[in-house]
CSV table of C-alpha atoms in Angstrom, one decimal:
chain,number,residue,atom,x,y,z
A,1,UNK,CA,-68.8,15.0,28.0
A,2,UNK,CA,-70.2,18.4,28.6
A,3,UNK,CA,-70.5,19.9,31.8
A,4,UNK,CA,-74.4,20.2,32.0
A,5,UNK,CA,-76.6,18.4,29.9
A,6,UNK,CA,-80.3,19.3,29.3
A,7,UNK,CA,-83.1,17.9,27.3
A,8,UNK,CA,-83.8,20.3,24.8
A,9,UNK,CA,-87.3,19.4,24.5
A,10,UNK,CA,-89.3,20.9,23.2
A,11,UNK,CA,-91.9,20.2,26.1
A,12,UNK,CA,-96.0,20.6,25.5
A,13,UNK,CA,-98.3,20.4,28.4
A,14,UNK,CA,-102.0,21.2,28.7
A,15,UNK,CA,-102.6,24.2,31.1
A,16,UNK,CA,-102.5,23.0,34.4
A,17,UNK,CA,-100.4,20.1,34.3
A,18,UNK,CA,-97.3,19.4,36.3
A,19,UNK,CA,-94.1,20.0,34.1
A,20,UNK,CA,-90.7,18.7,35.1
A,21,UNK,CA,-87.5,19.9,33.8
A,22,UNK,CA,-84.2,18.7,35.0
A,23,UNK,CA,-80.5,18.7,34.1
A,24,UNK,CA,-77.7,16.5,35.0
A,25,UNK,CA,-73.6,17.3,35.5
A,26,UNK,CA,-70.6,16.0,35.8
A,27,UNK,CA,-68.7,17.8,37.9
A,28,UNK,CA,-69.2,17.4,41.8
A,29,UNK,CA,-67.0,20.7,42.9
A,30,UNK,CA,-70.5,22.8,42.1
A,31,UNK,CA,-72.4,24.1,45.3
A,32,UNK,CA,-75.0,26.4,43.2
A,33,UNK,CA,-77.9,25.6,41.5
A,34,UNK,CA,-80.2,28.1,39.4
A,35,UNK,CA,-82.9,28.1,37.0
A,36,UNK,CA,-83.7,31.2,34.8
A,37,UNK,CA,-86.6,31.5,32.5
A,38,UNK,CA,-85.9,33.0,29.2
A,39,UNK,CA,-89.1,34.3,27.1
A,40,UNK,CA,-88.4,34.5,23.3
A,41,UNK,CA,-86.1,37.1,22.4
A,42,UNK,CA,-85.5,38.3,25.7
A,43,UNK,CA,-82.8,38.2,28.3
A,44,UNK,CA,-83.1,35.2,31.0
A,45,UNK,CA,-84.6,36.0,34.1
A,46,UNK,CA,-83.2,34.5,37.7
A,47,UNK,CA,-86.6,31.7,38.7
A,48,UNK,CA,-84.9,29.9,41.7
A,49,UNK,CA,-81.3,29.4,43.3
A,50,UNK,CA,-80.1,26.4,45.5
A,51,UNK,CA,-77.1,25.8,47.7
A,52,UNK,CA,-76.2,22.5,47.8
A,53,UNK,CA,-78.0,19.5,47.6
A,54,UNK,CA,-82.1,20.3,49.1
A,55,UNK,CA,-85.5,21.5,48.1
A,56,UNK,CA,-86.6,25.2,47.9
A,57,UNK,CA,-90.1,26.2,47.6
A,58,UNK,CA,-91.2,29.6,45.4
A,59,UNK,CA,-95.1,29.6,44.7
A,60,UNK,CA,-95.7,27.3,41.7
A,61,UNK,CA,-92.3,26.4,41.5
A,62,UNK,CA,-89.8,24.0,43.5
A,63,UNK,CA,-86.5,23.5,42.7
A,64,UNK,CA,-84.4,20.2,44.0
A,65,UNK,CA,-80.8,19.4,44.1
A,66,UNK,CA,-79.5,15.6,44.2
A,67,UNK,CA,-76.1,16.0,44.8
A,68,UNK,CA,-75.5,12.1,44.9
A,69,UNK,CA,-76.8,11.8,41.5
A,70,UNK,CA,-75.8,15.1,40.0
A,71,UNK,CA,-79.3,15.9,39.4
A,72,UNK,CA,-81.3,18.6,39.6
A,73,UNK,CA,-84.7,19.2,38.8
A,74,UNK,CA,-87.5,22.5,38.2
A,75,UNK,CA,-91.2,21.4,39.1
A,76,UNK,CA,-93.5,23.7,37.9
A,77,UNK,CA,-97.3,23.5,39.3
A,78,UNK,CA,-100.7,24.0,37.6
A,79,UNK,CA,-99.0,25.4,34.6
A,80,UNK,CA,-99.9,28.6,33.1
A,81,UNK,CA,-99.4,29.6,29.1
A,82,UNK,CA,-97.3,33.0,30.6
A,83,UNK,CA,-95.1,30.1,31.3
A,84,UNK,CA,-94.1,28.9,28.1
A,85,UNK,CA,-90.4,29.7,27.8
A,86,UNK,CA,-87.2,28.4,27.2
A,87,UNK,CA,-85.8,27.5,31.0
A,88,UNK,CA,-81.9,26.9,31.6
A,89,UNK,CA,-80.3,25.4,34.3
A,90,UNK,CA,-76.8,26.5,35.8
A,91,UNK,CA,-74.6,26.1,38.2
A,92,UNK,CA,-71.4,27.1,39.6
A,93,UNK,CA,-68.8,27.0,42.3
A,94,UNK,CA,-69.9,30.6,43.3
A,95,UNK,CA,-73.0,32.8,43.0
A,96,UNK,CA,-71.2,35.4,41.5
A,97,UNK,CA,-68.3,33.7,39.8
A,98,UNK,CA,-67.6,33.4,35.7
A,99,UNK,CA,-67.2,30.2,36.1
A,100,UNK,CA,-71.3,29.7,35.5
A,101,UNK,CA,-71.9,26.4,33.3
A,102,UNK,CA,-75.8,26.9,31.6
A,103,UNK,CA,-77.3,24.0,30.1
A,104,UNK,CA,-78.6,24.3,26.4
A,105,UNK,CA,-82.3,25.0,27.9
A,106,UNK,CA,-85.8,23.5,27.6
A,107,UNK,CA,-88.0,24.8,25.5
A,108,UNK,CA,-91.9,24.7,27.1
A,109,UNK,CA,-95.2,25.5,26.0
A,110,UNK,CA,-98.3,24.9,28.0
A,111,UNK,CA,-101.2,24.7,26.1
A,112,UNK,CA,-104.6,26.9,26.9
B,1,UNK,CA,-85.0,42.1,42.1
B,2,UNK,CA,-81.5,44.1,40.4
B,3,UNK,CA,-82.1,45.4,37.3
B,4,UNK,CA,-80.3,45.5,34.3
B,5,UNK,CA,-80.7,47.3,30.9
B,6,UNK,CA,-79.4,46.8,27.8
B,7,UNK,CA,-79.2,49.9,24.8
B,8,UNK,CA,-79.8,48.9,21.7
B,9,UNK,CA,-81.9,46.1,22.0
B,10,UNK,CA,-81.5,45.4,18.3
B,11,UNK,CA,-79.3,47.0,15.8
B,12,UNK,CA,-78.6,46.1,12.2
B,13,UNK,CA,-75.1,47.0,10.5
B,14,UNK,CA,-73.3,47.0,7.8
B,15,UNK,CA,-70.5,44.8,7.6
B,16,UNK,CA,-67.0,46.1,8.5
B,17,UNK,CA,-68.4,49.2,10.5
B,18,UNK,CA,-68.1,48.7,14.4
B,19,UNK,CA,-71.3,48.8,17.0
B,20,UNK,CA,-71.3,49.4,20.7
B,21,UNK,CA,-73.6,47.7,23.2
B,22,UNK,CA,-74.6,49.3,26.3
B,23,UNK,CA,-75.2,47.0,29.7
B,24,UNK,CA,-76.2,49.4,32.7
B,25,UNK,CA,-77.1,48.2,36.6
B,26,UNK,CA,-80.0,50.4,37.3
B,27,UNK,CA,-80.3,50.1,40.9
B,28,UNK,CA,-77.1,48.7,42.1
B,29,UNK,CA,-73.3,48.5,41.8
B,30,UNK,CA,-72.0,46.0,39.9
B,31,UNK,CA,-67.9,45.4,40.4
B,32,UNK,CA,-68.5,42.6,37.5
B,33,UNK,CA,-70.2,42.3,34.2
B,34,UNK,CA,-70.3,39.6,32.0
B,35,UNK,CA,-70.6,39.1,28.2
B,36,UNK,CA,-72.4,36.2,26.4
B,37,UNK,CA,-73.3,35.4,23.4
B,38,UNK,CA,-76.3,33.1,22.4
B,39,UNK,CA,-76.9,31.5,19.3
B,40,UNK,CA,-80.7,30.1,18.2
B,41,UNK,CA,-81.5,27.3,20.1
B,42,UNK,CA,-78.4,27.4,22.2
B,43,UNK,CA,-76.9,28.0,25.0
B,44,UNK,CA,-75.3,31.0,26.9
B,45,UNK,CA,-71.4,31.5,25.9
B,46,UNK,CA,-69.5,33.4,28.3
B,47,UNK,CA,-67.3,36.2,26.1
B,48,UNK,CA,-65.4,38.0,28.8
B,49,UNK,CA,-65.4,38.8,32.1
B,50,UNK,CA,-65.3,42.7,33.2
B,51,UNK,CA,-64.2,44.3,36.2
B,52,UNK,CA,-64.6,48.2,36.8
B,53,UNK,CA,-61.0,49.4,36.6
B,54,UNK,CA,-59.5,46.8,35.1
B,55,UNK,CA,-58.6,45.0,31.4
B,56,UNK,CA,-61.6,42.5,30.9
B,57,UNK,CA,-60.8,38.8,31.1
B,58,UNK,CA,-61.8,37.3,28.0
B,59,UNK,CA,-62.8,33.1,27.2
B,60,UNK,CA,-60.4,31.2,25.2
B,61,UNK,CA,-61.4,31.8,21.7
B,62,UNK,CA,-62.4,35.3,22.0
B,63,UNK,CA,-60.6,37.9,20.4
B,64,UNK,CA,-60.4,40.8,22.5
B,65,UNK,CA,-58.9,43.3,19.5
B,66,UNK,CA,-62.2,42.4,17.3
B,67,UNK,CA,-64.6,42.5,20.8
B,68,UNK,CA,-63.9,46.0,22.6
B,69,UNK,CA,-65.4,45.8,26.5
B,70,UNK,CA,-64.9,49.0,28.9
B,71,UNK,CA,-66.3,48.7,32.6
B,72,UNK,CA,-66.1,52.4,32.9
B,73,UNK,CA,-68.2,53.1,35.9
B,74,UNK,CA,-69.8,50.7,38.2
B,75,UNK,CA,-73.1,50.6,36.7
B,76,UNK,CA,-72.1,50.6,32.8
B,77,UNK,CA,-70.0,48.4,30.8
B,78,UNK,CA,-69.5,48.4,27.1
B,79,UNK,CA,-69.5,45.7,24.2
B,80,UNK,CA,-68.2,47.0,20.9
B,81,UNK,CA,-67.7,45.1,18.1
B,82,UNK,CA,-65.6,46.3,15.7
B,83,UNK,CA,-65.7,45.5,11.9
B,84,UNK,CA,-68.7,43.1,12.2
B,85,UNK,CA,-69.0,40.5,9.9
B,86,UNK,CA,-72.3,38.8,9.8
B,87,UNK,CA,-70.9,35.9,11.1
B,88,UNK,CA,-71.2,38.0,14.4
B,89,UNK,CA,-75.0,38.4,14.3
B,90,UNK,CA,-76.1,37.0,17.0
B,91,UNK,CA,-77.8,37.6,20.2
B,92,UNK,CA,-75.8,39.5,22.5
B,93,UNK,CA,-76.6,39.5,26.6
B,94,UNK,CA,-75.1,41.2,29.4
B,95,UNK,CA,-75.0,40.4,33.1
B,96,UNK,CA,-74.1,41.8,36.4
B,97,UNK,CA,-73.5,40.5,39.6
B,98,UNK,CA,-74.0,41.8,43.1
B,99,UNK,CA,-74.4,38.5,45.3
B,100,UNK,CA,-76.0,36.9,42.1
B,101,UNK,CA,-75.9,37.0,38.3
B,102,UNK,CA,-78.8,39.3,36.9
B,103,UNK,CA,-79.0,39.5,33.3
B,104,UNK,CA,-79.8,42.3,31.0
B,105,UNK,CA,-82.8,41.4,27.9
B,106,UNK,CA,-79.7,41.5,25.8
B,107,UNK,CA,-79.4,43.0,22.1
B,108,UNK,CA,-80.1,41.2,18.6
B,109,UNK,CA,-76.9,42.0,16.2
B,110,UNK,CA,-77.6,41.8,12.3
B,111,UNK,CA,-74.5,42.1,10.3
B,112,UNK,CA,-75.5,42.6,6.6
């Protein structure tokens, strides 16, 4: 069993749509939580970052971590086509750590 | 947010000959960089660890004679491959941590 699974998607929404991306795990030792946006070609930028299980608010975007379940989720709000991108989840024991588990990424497009 | 640059962003070579990949902090001190490689329409594989000072730590499967890393200074670490074959092109990206991972836009290696 891998350590993070991820839809792969891909995911096509209409502009302005709520999108949903999420990720489950398997291991219960990991405390952080984070979400980077990768644009085609490009390296992946940092969206959000949780600690522990909780919500966290950033604009458009809220991430939420279910620790009982070993799911966590990205919610994306009126969805814009700069968004289309391939998101991964990660997480980790530490922020800093190598020991950084990425899921294989969903791949979204939101549709003008 | 931390910046981080990568030099070349894309490079084609010639198999057998050996390229270097430059991954520079711009605006803060990084005591740790990381390696990854990324395959189309996968995920994020950690290569090595590197610590200024020190021998990089390298994943299980990595050879560390055929991929070259030097954490010279604390804002620049070095990737060189050496006698590519073009089952190394791939898509090469860079990270550095502070109190978080911030990636570099990583560097797109043809072997011909």
């Amino acid at each position: 069993q891998k350590e993070v699974e991820q839809d792969p998607g891909p995911l096509s929404v209409p502009e302005g749509a709520i999108v949903s991306l999420n990720c489950t795990y398997s291991n219960s030792a990991f405390q952080y939580f984070m979400w980077y946006r990768q644009y085609s070609r490009k390296g992946p930028e940092l969206l959000m970052y949780t600690y522990s299980s909780g919500n966290k608010e950033d604009g458009r975007f809220t991430a939420q971590v279910d620790k009982s379940s070993k799911y966590i989720s990205l919610f994306i709000r009126d969805s814009q086509p700069s968004d289309s991108a391939t998101y991964l989840c990660a997480m980790s024991w530490t922020p800093t750590g190598n020991q950084f588990y990425f899921g294989t990424g969903t791949s979204l497009t939101v549709i003008p | 947010g931390a910046v981080v640059s990568q030099h070349p962003s894309r490079v084609i070579c010639k198999s057998g000959t050996s390229v270097k990949i430059e991954c520079r902090s711009l605006d803060f001190q990084a005591t740790t960089m990381f390696w990854y490689r990324q395959f189309p329409k996968q995920s994020l594989m950690l290569m090595a660890t590197s610590n200024e000072g020190s021998k990089a730590t390298y994943e299980q499967g990595v050879e560390k004679d055929k991929f070259l890393i030097n954490h010279a200074s604390l804002t620049l670490s070095t990737l060189t491959v050496t006698s590519a074959h073009p089952e190394d092109s791939s898509f090469y990206i860079c990270s550095a941590s502070d109190n978080q991972q911030y990636f570099g836009p990583g560097t797109r290696l043809t072997v011909t």
